[in-house]
mmCIF file of C-alpha atoms and ligand atoms in Angstrom:
data_model
loop_
_atom_site.group_PDB
_atom_site.id
_atom_site.type_symbol
_atom_site.label_atom_id
_atom_site.label_comp_id
_atom_site.label_asym_id
_atom_site.label_seq_id
_atom_site.Cartn_x
_atom_site.Cartn_y
_atom_site.Cartn_z
ATOM 1 C CA MET A 290 34.007 -45.669 8.686
ATOM 2 C CA LEU A 291 34.358 -42.187 7.232
ATOM 3 C CA LYS A 292 31.625 -39.607 7.906
ATOM 4 C CA ARG A 293 30.290 -38.811 4.446
ATOM 5 C CA VAL A 294 29.601 -34.854 4.219
ATOM 6 C CA ILE A 295 27.360 -33.424 1.099
ATOM 7 C CA CYS A 296 29.160 -29.932 0.230
ATOM 8 C CA VAL A 297 26.516 -27.968 -1.808
ATOM 9 C CA VAL A 298 27.294 -24.909 -4.255
ATOM 10 C CA GLY A 299 24.966 -23.236 -6.437
ATOM 11 C CA ALA A 300 26.173 -19.548 -7.262
ATOM 12 C CA ARG A 301 29.323 -17.883 -8.177
ATOM 13 C CA PRO A 302 30.086 -16.580 -4.646
ATOM 14 C CA ASN A 303 29.584 -19.967 -3.316
ATOM 15 C CA PHE A 304 33.049 -21.340 -5.307
ATOM 16 C CA MET A 305 35.373 -19.139 -3.503
ATOM 17 C CA LYS A 306 33.676 -20.719 -0.033
ATOM 18 C CA ILE A 307 33.692 -24.001 -0.737
ATOM 19 C CA ALA A 308 36.950 -24.353 -2.461
ATOM 20 C CA PRO A 309 39.325 -24.255 0.796
ATOM 21 C CA LEU A 310 36.541 -26.678 2.597
ATOM 22 C CA MET A 311 36.644 -29.180 -0.165
ATOM 23 C CA ARG A 312 40.575 -29.310 0.273
ATOM 24 C CA CYS A 313 40.758 -29.643 4.014
ATOM 25 C CA LEU A 314 37.719 -31.882 4.061
ATOM 26 C CA SER A 315 39.274 -34.405 1.533
ATOM 27 C CA ARG A 316 42.596 -34.828 3.534
ATOM 28 C CA SER A 317 40.474 -35.656 6.567
ATOM 29 C CA ARG A 318 40.425 -39.144 7.987
ATOM 30 C CA VAL A 319 37.298 -38.589 9.851
ATOM 31 C CA VAL A 320 35.212 -36.910 6.965
ATOM 32 C CA GLU A 321 34.584 -37.776 3.357
ATOM 33 C CA PRO A 322 33.009 -34.931 1.159
ATOM 34 C CA TYR A 323 31.038 -35.251 -1.988
ATOM 35 C CA LEU A 324 30.451 -32.220 -3.853
ATOM 36 C CA LEU A 325 27.306 -31.109 -5.109
ATOM 37 C CA HIS A 326 26.403 -28.505 -7.664
ATOM 38 C CA THR A 327 22.968 -27.241 -8.256
ATOM 39 C CA GLY A 328 23.429 -25.607 -11.061
ATOM 40 C CA GLN A 329 21.979 -22.395 -10.011
ATOM 41 C CA HIS A 330 24.957 -20.938 -12.166
ATOM 42 C CA TYR A 331 25.957 -22.593 -15.060
ATOM 43 C CA ASP A 332 27.569 -20.029 -17.581
ATOM 44 C CA ALA A 333 31.426 -20.847 -17.980
ATOM 45 C CA ALA A 334 32.020 -17.404 -16.911
ATOM 46 C CA MET A 335 29.931 -17.788 -13.998
ATOM 47 C CA LYS A 336 30.976 -21.442 -12.966
ATOM 48 C CA ALA A 337 33.593 -23.534 -14.643
ATOM 49 C CA THR A 338 36.415 -21.243 -14.850
ATOM 50 C CA PHE A 339 36.401 -20.556 -10.833
ATOM 51 C CA PHE A 340 36.314 -24.676 -10.553
ATOM 52 C CA GLU A 341 39.461 -24.586 -12.740
ATOM 53 C CA GLN A 342 40.878 -21.771 -11.216
ATOM 54 C CA LEU A 343 40.087 -22.676 -7.612
ATOM 55 C CA HIS A 344 41.143 -26.412 -8.099
ATOM 56 C CA ILE A 345 37.705 -27.411 -6.788
ATOM 57 C CA PRO A 346 36.939 -31.125 -8.068
ATOM 58 C CA GLU A 347 34.588 -31.816 -10.736
ATOM 59 C CA PRO A 348 31.095 -32.080 -8.878
ATOM 60 C CA ASP A 349 30.294 -35.704 -7.709
ATOM 61 C CA GLU A 350 26.638 -34.347 -8.957
ATOM 62 C CA ASP A 351 25.249 -31.129 -11.186
ATOM 63 C CA LEU A 352 21.545 -31.039 -10.214
ATOM 64 C CA GLY A 353 21.538 -28.599 -13.404
ATOM 65 C CA VAL A 354 18.447 -26.594 -12.448
ATOM 66 C CA GLY A 355 19.620 -23.320 -14.033
ATOM 67 C CA SER A 356 17.646 -19.766 -13.490
ATOM 68 C CA GLY A 357 14.198 -19.180 -12.629
ATOM 69 C CA SER A 358 11.983 -17.294 -10.420
ATOM 70 C CA HIS A 359 12.670 -17.754 -6.784
ATOM 71 C CA ALA A 360 9.912 -20.285 -6.098
ATOM 72 C CA VAL A 361 10.671 -22.118 -9.090
ATOM 73 C CA GLN A 362 14.487 -21.994 -8.841
ATOM 74 C CA THR A 363 14.412 -23.002 -4.993
ATOM 75 C CA ALA A 364 11.320 -25.678 -5.570
ATOM 76 C CA GLU A 365 13.594 -27.186 -8.460
ATOM 77 C CA ILE A 366 16.600 -27.365 -6.390
ATOM 78 C CA MET A 367 14.367 -29.083 -3.406
ATOM 79 C CA ARG A 368 12.830 -31.551 -5.876
ATOM 80 C CA ARG A 369 16.226 -33.043 -7.452
ATOM 81 C CA PHE A 370 18.095 -32.838 -4.183
ATOM 82 C CA GLU A 371 15.608 -35.054 -2.343
ATOM 83 C CA PRO A 372 16.752 -38.316 -4.099
ATOM 84 C CA VAL A 373 20.774 -37.305 -4.401
ATOM 85 C CA LEU A 374 19.946 -37.385 -0.060
ATOM 86 C CA ASP A 375 18.147 -40.737 -0.431
ATOM 87 C CA ALA A 376 21.069 -42.294 -2.475
ATOM 88 C CA GLN A 377 23.882 -40.767 -0.496
ATOM 89 C CA THR A 378 22.664 -41.266 3.074
ATOM 90 C CA PRO A 379 25.193 -38.749 4.000
ATOM 91 C CA ASP A 380 26.419 -37.992 7.645
ATOM 92 C CA ALA A 381 25.654 -33.932 7.253
ATOM 93 C CA VAL A 382 24.945 -31.410 4.748
ATOM 94 C CA VAL A 383 27.074 -28.338 4.352
ATOM 95 C CA VAL A 384 25.859 -25.303 2.968
ATOM 96 C CA VAL A 385 27.697 -22.031 2.526
ATOM 97 C CA GLY A 386 26.535 -18.169 2.078
ATOM 98 C CA ASP A 387 22.717 -17.506 1.594
ATOM 99 C CA VAL A 388 21.978 -18.019 -2.075
ATOM 100 C CA ASN A 389 18.665 -20.076 -3.064
ATOM 101 C CA SER A 390 20.552 -22.682 -3.276
ATOM 102 C CA THR A 391 21.525 -22.721 0.463
ATOM 103 C CA ILE A 392 18.145 -22.641 1.616
ATOM 104 C CA ALA A 393 16.724 -25.189 -0.619
ATOM 105 C CA CYS A 394 19.445 -27.856 0.425
ATOM 106 C CA ALA A 395 18.967 -26.875 4.144
ATOM 107 C CA LEU A 396 15.599 -27.335 4.021
ATOM 108 C CA VAL A 397 15.490 -30.762 2.328
ATOM 109 C CA ALA A 398 18.225 -31.786 4.606
ATOM 110 C CA ALA A 399 16.561 -30.739 7.892
ATOM 111 C CA LYS A 400 13.287 -32.353 6.869
ATOM 112 C CA LYS A 401 15.092 -35.748 6.401
ATOM 113 C CA GLY A 402 16.771 -35.313 9.649
ATOM 114 C CA VAL A 403 20.160 -35.032 8.317
ATOM 115 C CA PRO A 404 21.945 -32.399 10.474
ATOM 116 C CA VAL A 405 22.668 -29.273 8.405
ATOM 117 C CA VAL A 406 26.059 -27.216 8.893
ATOM 118 C CA HIS A 407 25.931 -23.662 7.715
ATOM 119 C CA VAL A 408 29.458 -21.763 6.746
ATOM 120 C CA GLU A 409 28.806 -18.032 6.870
ATOM 121 C CA ALA A 410 25.955 -18.157 9.602
ATOM 122 C CA GLY A 411 24.462 -15.099 11.387
ATOM 123 C CA LEU A 412 24.957 -12.388 9.203
ATOM 124 C CA ARG A 413 21.971 -10.135 8.952
ATOM 125 C CA SER A 414 21.219 -6.943 7.008
ATOM 126 C CA PHE A 415 17.826 -6.778 8.720
ATOM 127 C CA ASP A 416 16.422 -5.958 5.292
ATOM 128 C CA ARG A 417 13.380 -8.584 4.400
ATOM 129 C CA ASP A 418 13.528 -7.186 0.685
ATOM 130 C CA MET A 419 16.701 -9.005 0.065
ATOM 131 C CA PRO A 420 16.168 -12.650 -0.681
ATOM 132 C CA GLU A 421 19.449 -13.418 0.590
ATOM 133 C CA GLU A 422 18.475 -12.403 4.142
ATOM 134 C CA ILE A 423 15.252 -14.247 4.333
ATOM 135 C CA ASN A 424 17.389 -17.309 3.399
ATOM 136 C CA ARG A 425 20.144 -16.090 5.746
ATOM 137 C CA VAL A 426 17.174 -16.396 8.646
ATOM 138 C CA LEU A 427 15.887 -19.518 7.493
ATOM 139 C CA THR A 428 19.085 -21.420 7.217
ATOM 140 C CA ASP A 429 20.249 -20.936 10.267
ATOM 141 C CA GLN A 430 17.271 -21.834 11.911
ATOM 142 C CA LEU A 431 17.405 -25.181 10.184
ATOM 143 C CA SER A 432 21.239 -25.672 11.053
ATOM 144 C CA ASP A 433 22.618 -28.081 13.553
ATOM 145 C CA LEU A 434 26.293 -26.416 13.680
ATOM 146 C CA LEU A 435 26.939 -22.667 12.332
ATOM 147 C CA PHE A 436 30.157 -21.241 11.866
ATOM 148 C CA THR A 437 30.396 -17.604 11.904
ATOM 149 C CA THR A 438 32.841 -14.958 10.319
ATOM 150 C CA GLU A 439 32.774 -12.087 12.854
ATOM 151 C CA ARG A 440 31.733 -11.831 16.372
ATOM 152 C CA GLY A 441 28.656 -9.905 16.007
ATOM 153 C CA ALA A 442 26.973 -12.756 14.194
ATOM 154 C CA LEU A 443 26.742 -14.591 17.628
ATOM 155 C CA ALA A 444 24.443 -11.999 18.797
ATOM 156 C CA ASN A 445 22.383 -11.980 15.828
ATOM 157 C CA LEU A 446 21.707 -16.057 16.348
ATOM 158 C CA GLU A 447 20.860 -15.615 19.770
ATOM 159 C CA ARG A 448 18.453 -13.207 19.310
ATOM 160 C CA GLU A 449 16.685 -15.776 16.854
ATOM 161 C CA GLY A 450 16.983 -18.126 19.841
ATOM 162 C CA ILE A 451 19.684 -20.045 18.538
ATOM 163 C CA ASP A 452 21.930 -22.169 21.476
ATOM 164 C CA PRO A 453 25.370 -20.572 21.582
ATOM 165 C CA ALA A 454 26.663 -24.039 21.941
ATOM 166 C CA ARG A 455 26.212 -24.614 18.233
ATOM 167 C CA VAL A 456 27.868 -21.628 17.125
ATOM 168 C CA HIS A 457 31.569 -21.604 16.298
ATOM 169 C CA PHE A 458 33.334 -18.345 15.394
ATOM 170 C CA VAL A 459 35.993 -19.491 12.815
ATOM 171 C CA GLY A 460 36.957 -16.536 10.508
ATOM 172 C CA ASN A 461 36.125 -16.338 6.778
ATOM 173 C CA VAL A 462 36.390 -19.015 4.019
ATOM 174 C CA MET A 463 36.202 -16.455 1.305
ATOM 175 C CA ILE A 464 39.258 -14.656 2.847
ATOM 176 C CA ASP A 465 41.163 -18.325 2.790
ATOM 177 C CA THR A 466 40.827 -18.420 -0.881
ATOM 178 C CA LEU A 467 41.624 -15.017 -1.310
ATOM 179 C CA LEU A 468 44.855 -15.085 0.842
ATOM 180 C CA ASP A 469 45.636 -18.555 -1.295
ATOM 181 C CA ASN A 470 45.556 -16.807 -4.571
ATOM 182 C CA ARG A 471 46.416 -13.063 -4.333
ATOM 183 C CA GLN A 472 49.861 -13.895 -5.942
ATOM 184 C CA ARG A 473 48.425 -15.810 -8.699
ATOM 185 C CA ALA A 474 46.354 -12.991 -9.962
ATOM 186 C CA PRO A 475 47.650 -11.163 -13.398
ATOM 187 C CA SER A 476 48.764 -7.863 -13.285
ATOM 188 C CA VAL A 477 46.143 -5.123 -14.193
ATOM 189 C CA GLY A 478 47.742 -4.688 -17.706
ATOM 190 C CA GLU A 479 47.280 -7.956 -18.406
ATOM 191 C CA VAL A 480 43.622 -8.104 -17.512
ATOM 192 C CA LEU A 481 43.142 -4.899 -19.341
ATOM 193 C CA ALA A 482 44.710 -6.574 -22.326
ATOM 194 C CA ALA A 483 42.782 -9.425 -22.720
ATOM 195 C CA GLY A 484 39.569 -7.237 -22.160
ATOM 196 C CA GLY A 485 41.075 -5.020 -25.193
ATOM 197 C CA VAL A 486 41.191 -2.140 -23.046
ATOM 198 C CA ALA A 487 43.740 0.307 -24.062
ATOM 199 C CA ASP A 488 42.782 3.610 -22.468
ATOM 200 C CA VAL A 489 42.855 2.913 -18.757
ATOM 201 C CA PRO A 490 45.817 3.632 -16.745
ATOM 202 C CA SER A 491 46.892 0.458 -14.724
ATOM 203 C CA ASP A 492 47.752 2.378 -11.564
ATOM 204 C CA ARG A 493 44.749 4.326 -11.384
ATOM 205 C CA PHE A 494 41.053 3.226 -11.999
ATOM 206 C CA GLY A 495 38.380 2.168 -9.818
ATOM 207 C CA VAL A 496 36.090 -0.933 -9.915
ATOM 208 C CA VAL A 497 32.093 -1.522 -10.363
ATOM 209 C CA THR A 498 30.139 -4.241 -9.851
ATOM 210 C CA LEU A 499 26.191 -4.016 -9.569
ATOM 211 C CA HIS A 500 23.723 -7.047 -9.671
ATOM 212 C CA ARG A 501 21.283 -6.496 -6.745
ATOM 213 C CA PRO A 502 17.830 -6.094 -8.027
ATOM 214 C CA SER A 503 17.292 -3.170 -5.888
ATOM 215 C CA ASN A 504 19.775 -1.457 -7.932
ATOM 216 C CA VAL A 505 19.110 -3.042 -11.094
ATOM 217 C CA ASP A 506 15.686 -4.139 -11.488
ATOM 218 C CA ASP A 507 13.960 -0.783 -11.628
ATOM 219 C CA VAL A 508 14.827 1.353 -14.803
ATOM 220 C CA ASP A 509 14.748 4.768 -13.007
ATOM 221 C CA THR A 510 17.452 3.529 -10.153
ATOM 222 C CA LEU A 511 19.571 2.094 -12.936
ATOM 223 C CA GLY A 512 19.688 5.056 -15.256
ATOM 224 C CA ARG A 513 20.577 7.406 -12.030
ATOM 225 C CA LEU A 514 23.477 4.995 -10.983
ATOM 226 C CA ILE A 515 24.632 5.006 -14.561
ATOM 227 C CA ASP A 516 24.731 8.810 -14.890
ATOM 228 C CA THR A 517 26.560 8.799 -11.217
ATOM 229 C CA LEU A 518 28.807 6.592 -12.392
ATOM 230 C CA GLY A 519 29.302 8.746 -15.503
ATOM 231 C CA THR A 520 30.246 11.654 -13.656
ATOM 232 C CA LEU A 521 32.752 9.876 -11.315
ATOM 233 C CA SER A 522 34.407 8.606 -14.203
ATOM 234 C CA ALA A 523 35.395 12.048 -15.525
ATOM 235 C CA GLU A 524 37.718 12.060 -12.106
ATOM 236 C CA LEU A 525 38.654 8.466 -11.968
ATOM 237 C CA PRO A 526 38.205 5.784 -15.064
ATOM 238 C CA LEU A 527 35.835 3.180 -14.056
ATOM 239 C CA LEU A 528 36.087 -0.631 -15.005
ATOM 240 C CA PHE A 529 32.665 -2.167 -14.933
ATOM 241 C CA PRO A 530 32.684 -6.150 -15.424
ATOM 242 C CA LEU A 531 28.953 -7.054 -16.092
ATOM 243 C CA HIS A 532 27.040 -9.796 -13.981
ATOM 244 C CA PRO A 533 24.643 -11.294 -16.455
ATOM 245 C CA ARG A 534 21.706 -9.920 -14.545
ATOM 246 C CA THR A 535 22.726 -6.540 -15.144
ATOM 247 C CA ALA A 536 23.585 -6.824 -18.621
ATOM 248 C CA ALA A 537 20.038 -8.173 -19.364
ATOM 249 C CA ARG A 538 18.584 -5.217 -17.432
ATOM 250 C CA LEU A 539 20.708 -2.729 -19.167
ATOM 251 C CA GLU A 540 19.604 -3.888 -22.534
ATOM 252 C CA SER A 541 15.956 -4.612 -21.725
ATOM 253 C CA ALA A 542 15.996 -0.668 -20.233
ATOM 254 C CA GLY A 543 17.682 0.576 -23.447
ATOM 255 C CA LEU A 544 20.389 1.892 -21.071
ATOM 256 C CA MET A 545 23.451 -0.112 -22.638
ATOM 257 C CA GLU A 546 25.032 3.077 -24.595
ATOM 258 C CA ARG A 547 24.764 5.171 -21.523
ATOM 259 C CA ALA A 548 26.353 2.590 -19.248
ATOM 260 C CA ARG A 549 29.181 2.042 -22.452
ATOM 261 C CA ALA A 550 29.376 5.684 -22.070
ATOM 262 C CA ALA A 551 29.750 6.110 -18.595
ATOM 263 C CA CYS A 552 32.241 3.066 -17.799
ATOM 264 C CA VAL A 553 34.549 0.541 -19.420
ATOM 265 C CA LEU A 554 32.276 -2.178 -19.606
ATOM 266 C CA LEU A 555 33.632 -5.563 -19.129
ATOM 267 C CA PRO A 556 32.238 -9.300 -19.618
ATOM 268 C CA PRO A 557 31.913 -11.445 -15.957
ATOM 269 C CA LEU A 558 35.433 -12.035 -14.956
ATOM 270 C CA ASP A 559 36.811 -15.041 -13.544
ATOM 271 C CA TYR A 560 38.297 -15.142 -10.346
ATOM 272 C CA LEU A 561 41.999 -13.986 -10.472
ATOM 273 C CA ARG A 562 41.762 -11.531 -13.365
ATOM 274 C CA MET A 563 38.771 -10.085 -10.720
ATOM 275 C CA LEU A 564 41.404 -9.914 -8.034
ATOM 276 C CA GLY A 565 44.020 -8.589 -10.117
ATOM 277 C CA LEU A 566 41.912 -5.634 -10.681
ATOM 278 C CA LEU A 567 40.560 -5.639 -7.064
ATOM 279 C CA GLN A 568 43.474 -5.289 -5.320
ATOM 280 C CA ASN A 569 45.031 -2.729 -7.140
ATOM 281 C CA ALA A 570 41.930 -0.362 -7.603
ATOM 282 C CA ILE A 571 41.983 3.134 -5.714
ATOM 283 C CA MET A 572 38.552 2.470 -4.956
ATOM 284 C CA VAL A 573 35.888 -0.241 -5.506
ATOM 285 C CA LEU A 574 32.031 0.596 -5.715
ATOM 286 C CA THR A 575 29.937 -2.475 -5.347
ATOM 287 C CA ASP A 576 26.548 -3.880 -4.112
ATOM 288 C CA SER A 577 28.251 -7.450 -3.470
ATOM 289 C CA GLY A 578 28.194 -9.028 0.055
ATOM 290 C CA GLY A 579 31.968 -10.680 -0.821
ATOM 291 C CA ILE A 580 33.550 -7.906 -2.175
ATOM 292 C CA GLN A 581 32.917 -5.712 0.843
ATOM 293 C CA GLU A 582 34.885 -8.231 2.776
ATOM 294 C CA GLU A 583 37.506 -8.884 -0.058
ATOM 295 C CA THR A 584 38.347 -5.109 -0.241
ATOM 296 C CA THR A 585 38.428 -4.857 3.918
ATOM 297 C CA ALA A 586 40.704 -7.796 3.698
ATOM 298 C CA MET A 587 43.132 -6.179 1.114
ATOM 299 C CA GLY A 588 42.933 -2.414 2.341
ATOM 300 C CA VAL A 589 41.050 -1.168 -0.576
ATOM 301 C CA PRO A 590 38.563 1.349 -0.041
ATOM 302 C CA CYS A 591 34.816 0.165 -0.872
ATOM 303 C CA ILE A 592 31.698 2.310 -1.235
ATOM 304 C CA THR A 593 28.790 0.032 -1.131
ATOM 305 C CA LEU A 594 26.006 1.046 -2.834
ATOM 306 C CA ARG A 595 23.313 -0.332 -0.471
ATOM 307 C CA GLU A 596 21.450 1.154 2.574
ATOM 308 C CA ASN A 597 22.758 -1.635 4.859
ATOM 309 C CA THR A 598 25.087 -4.782 4.984
ATOM 310 C CA GLU A 599 24.745 -7.767 6.834
ATOM 311 C CA ARG A 600 28.588 -7.808 7.203
ATOM 312 C CA PRO A 601 29.027 -4.633 9.688
ATOM 313 C CA ILE A 602 32.680 -5.509 10.596
ATOM 314 C CA THR A 603 33.562 -4.244 6.831
ATOM 315 C CA VAL A 604 32.370 -0.811 8.338
ATOM 316 C CA GLU A 605 33.477 -1.072 11.754
ATOM 317 C CA ALA A 606 37.039 -2.525 11.374
ATOM 318 C CA GLY A 607 37.487 -2.279 7.483
ATOM 319 C CA THR A 608 37.385 -0.068 4.664
ATOM 320 C CA ASN A 609 33.759 -0.482 3.868
ATOM 321 C CA THR A 610 31.392 2.873 3.541
ATOM 322 C CA ILE A 611 27.749 2.438 3.165
ATOM 323 C CA VAL A 612 25.819 5.193 1.230
ATOM 324 C CA GLY A 613 23.186 3.534 -0.537
ATOM 325 C CA ASN A 614 22.104 4.752 -4.197
ATOM 326 C CA ASP A 615 22.020 8.165 -3.941
ATOM 327 C CA ARG A 616 23.885 10.551 -6.186
ATOM 328 C CA ALA A 617 25.665 13.117 -3.773
ATOM 329 C CA ARG A 618 26.255 10.143 -1.207
ATOM 330 C CA ILE A 619 28.028 8.166 -3.892
ATOM 331 C CA LEU A 620 30.007 11.053 -5.348
ATOM 332 C CA GLY A 621 30.986 12.568 -1.707
ATOM 333 C CA ALA A 622 32.524 9.079 -0.656
ATOM 334 C CA ALA A 623 34.315 8.626 -3.879
ATOM 335 C CA ARG A 624 35.452 12.283 -3.596
ATOM 336 C CA ASP A 625 36.819 11.292 -0.159
ATOM 337 C CA VAL A 626 38.925 8.495 -1.196
ATOM 338 C CA LEU A 627 39.979 10.486 -4.176
ATOM 339 C CA ARG A 628 41.016 13.122 -1.700
ATOM 340 C CA ASP A 629 42.788 11.311 0.945
ATOM 341 C CA GLY A 630 42.854 7.802 0.425
ATOM 342 C CA GLY A 631 39.773 6.876 2.393
ATOM 343 C CA LYS A 632 39.430 4.538 5.658
ATOM 344 C CA ALA A 633 42.794 2.825 6.309
ATOM 345 C CA GLY A 634 40.868 -0.141 7.949
ATOM 346 C CA CYS A 635 42.282 -3.251 9.605
ATOM 347 C CA ILE A 636 41.855 -7.044 8.924
ATOM 348 C CA PRO A 637 38.984 -8.414 10.989
ATOM 349 C CA GLU A 638 39.820 -11.035 13.758
ATOM 350 C CA LEU A 639 40.453 -14.818 12.348
ATOM 351 C CA TRP A 640 40.638 -13.283 8.641
ATOM 352 C CA ASP A 641 43.746 -15.114 8.252
ATOM 353 C CA GLY A 642 43.829 -17.799 5.810
ATOM 354 C CA HIS A 643 42.907 -20.629 8.221
ATOM 355 C CA ALA A 644 38.971 -20.610 8.375
ATOM 356 C CA ALA A 645 38.485 -23.586 6.730
ATOM 357 C CA GLU A 646 41.139 -25.805 8.903
ATOM 358 C CA ARG A 647 39.371 -24.533 12.202
ATOM 359 C CA ILE A 648 36.081 -25.460 10.568
ATOM 360 C CA LEU A 649 37.212 -29.032 9.799
ATOM 361 C CA ARG A 650 38.534 -29.458 13.327
ATOM 362 C CA VAL A 651 35.045 -28.313 14.934
ATOM 363 C CA LEU A 652 33.337 -30.944 12.516
ATOM 364 C CA GLU A 653 35.761 -33.747 13.277
ATOM 365 C CA ASP A 654 34.884 -33.372 17.176
ATOM 366 C CA TRP A 655 31.257 -33.220 16.678
ATOM 367 C CA PHE A 656 31.290 -36.482 14.672
ATOM 368 C CA ARG A 657 33.507 -37.943 17.324
ATOM 369 C CA ALA A 658 31.001 -36.921 20.098
ATOM 370 C CA LYS A 659 28.268 -38.014 18.181
ATOM 371 C CA GLN A 660 29.603 -41.603 18.186
HETATM 372 C C1 UD1 B 58 22.560 -14.763 -7.331
HETATM 373 C C2 UD1 B 58 22.124 -14.570 -5.734
HETATM 374 C C3 UD1 B 58 23.131 -13.458 -5.089
HETATM 375 C C4 UD1 B 58 24.199 -13.563 -5.359
HETATM 376 C C5 UD1 B 58 24.562 -13.729 -7.092
HETATM 377 C C6 UD1 B 58 26.033 -13.866 -7.644
HETATM 378 C C7 UD1 B 58 20.142 -15.990 -4.803
HETATM 379 C C8 UD1 B 58 18.745 -15.338 -4.290
HETATM 380 N N1 UD1 B 58 20.946 -14.695 -5.238
HETATM 381 O O1 UD1 B 58 22.111 -13.840 -7.541
HETATM 382 O O2 UD1 B 58 22.875 -13.446 -3.826
HETATM 383 O O3 UD1 B 58 25.104 -12.611 -4.719
HETATM 384 O O4 UD1 B 58 23.900 -14.856 -7.294
HETATM 385 O O5 UD1 B 58 26.373 -14.072 -8.537
HETATM 386 O O6 UD1 B 58 20.531 -16.919 -4.708
HETATM 387 N N2 UD1 B 58 22.404 -15.598 -15.166
HETATM 388 C C9 UD1 B 58 23.206 -16.305 -16.214
HETATM 389 N N3 UD1 B 58 24.089 -17.151 -16.303
HETATM 390 C C10 UD1 B 58 24.564 -17.896 -15.052
HETATM 391 C C11 UD1 B 58 23.559 -17.806 -14.340
HETATM 392 C C12 UD1 B 58 22.774 -16.796 -13.905
HETATM 393 O O7 UD1 B 58 22.929 -15.681 -17.401
HETATM 394 O O8 UD1 B 58 25.223 -18.757 -15.316
HETATM 395 C C13 UD1 B 58 21.300 -14.843 -15.350
HETATM 396 C C14 UD1 B 58 20.108 -15.189 -15.897
HETATM 397 O O9 UD1 B 58 19.216 -14.571 -16.629
HETATM 398 C C15 UD1 B 58 19.221 -15.347 -14.224
HETATM 399 C C16 UD1 B 58 19.918 -14.094 -13.889
HETATM 400 O O10 UD1 B 58 21.498 -14.115 -13.974
HETATM 401 O O11 UD1 B 58 17.833 -15.196 -14.501
HETATM 402 C C17 UD1 B 58 20.326 -14.255 -12.391
HETATM 403 O O12 UD1 B 58 20.437 -15.535 -12.010
HETATM 404 P P1 UD1 B 58 20.281 -16.003 -10.603
HETATM 405 O O13 UD1 B 58 21.018 -17.304 -10.098
HETATM 406 O O14 UD1 B 58 18.913 -16.032 -10.149
HETATM 407 O O15 UD1 B 58 20.415 -14.885 -9.553
HETATM 408 P P2 UD1 B 58 21.691 -13.839 -9.293
HETATM 409 O O16 UD1 B 58 21.239 -12.187 -9.541
HETATM 410 O O17 UD1 B 58 23.036 -14.108 -9.930
#
C-alpha cells in the first residue's frame, strides 16, 4: 500500500518549494502525495500564476482561509485542517518553510500523532520579533523528520534538543526550482515591456522587494527606506514589484507618490518574470528570505534590509550583505557594488538542483524502516 503524504502549501514562497517535491513524490512507488493549499495567499498574482508556471498540480483541497491576524489565520487553518486529516488518514504531513500555514498544519498533525516532515528546518535568525522565527522553532520541535538546506542548521537543532538522527542535510528545494526554470525566464526587455516600463535600460537596474512588518508597518521606517531608495535610484534605476502588504501600507501611510518618484513600481510579478529580473540585476535590495538564497545561487549581489538572517550561508559563502534599514549602511553597500561588483560568492554545498530527490530517498527509507 502506498504511503499517503499530505503536502501543505499556503503562501507564495511555499509554492517554489513544493513544486519539485510534488514532482518527485508523484513518481514514487512508495509514497502517494496529496496536495493541500491552506489559502493563506489567494490572489492570482500570489498563487495561480505560480501553480501554472511551476506545473504544480491543482490542490486536492483548498482550505480557503485568506488573510487575518496571526492568531485568526493560524487558528482558522488549524480548524479547517483537522477534518482533512481525519478524512485522509495520512502517513505523514510535509510542511515547508516558516509561514503561518507551516506551523498551523504541523501542530494539528503532531497532536493527532501523524508524523511531521519539515523541509527547510533549522534556520534561525535568533530574532523572536519575526513571526517566522517563532514558526520555525515550533515547527522543528514538532517534526519527526527534518530536512536542512545548510550545514549550520544542524547545530541550531541540536542546541534545541532535537535528535540529530532525525536531521538530514539535503540541499535546497527552492534552488531545485530555480535551476529548473532559469532558462524559461523571459528577457528583461519582455518583462519591462509587459509592465509598460520604457525608460529603464535592460542591462543596468536594481530590483527591490520589501514586505517584512519590521520595514513596512512603521510609517517613519517605511518613509526613510523610500527616501533612501530615491537617493540610490539617481545612480541606478530601481524596479520595485510591490507585495500586496507593502502596497496597502504605502497607501495608508500616504507614501505611494513618494515611492513612485523613488522607484519604478510594478505589481507583484509571477515567478518567471521575477527570475528574469533577478538574474540580470546589478544588485537586489530585499528583506525576503528566499531572495537572499536565489541571488546567492545566481551570483547576483544581494543587500539585505534586515538586521539578521536565518540563512547565514548566503553571507558566509554567497553574495549577501546584511545592512538593516539604516540609510548610510544601505547606500554604502550599494555603492560598493556599483564600484567593484560586490561579493563574488560561491554556490553553497548541495544547492545543485537535486534536493527533492534526496528528500524522497530519505522519506522512502524512513517508511520502509517503520514497516
Ligand atoms: C507571508 C509570510 C511571510 C512570507 C510572505 C511572502 C507568515 C507569518 N508570513 O507574509 O513569511 O515571506 O508571506 O509573501 O506566514 N494579501 C493579499 N493577497 C494575498 C495574500 C495577502 O492582498 O493573496 C495581503 C492582505 O492584505 C494580507 C497581507 O497581504 O493581510 C499579508 O498577508 P499574510 O499572508 O498575512 O502575510 P504576508 O505579509 O504575505
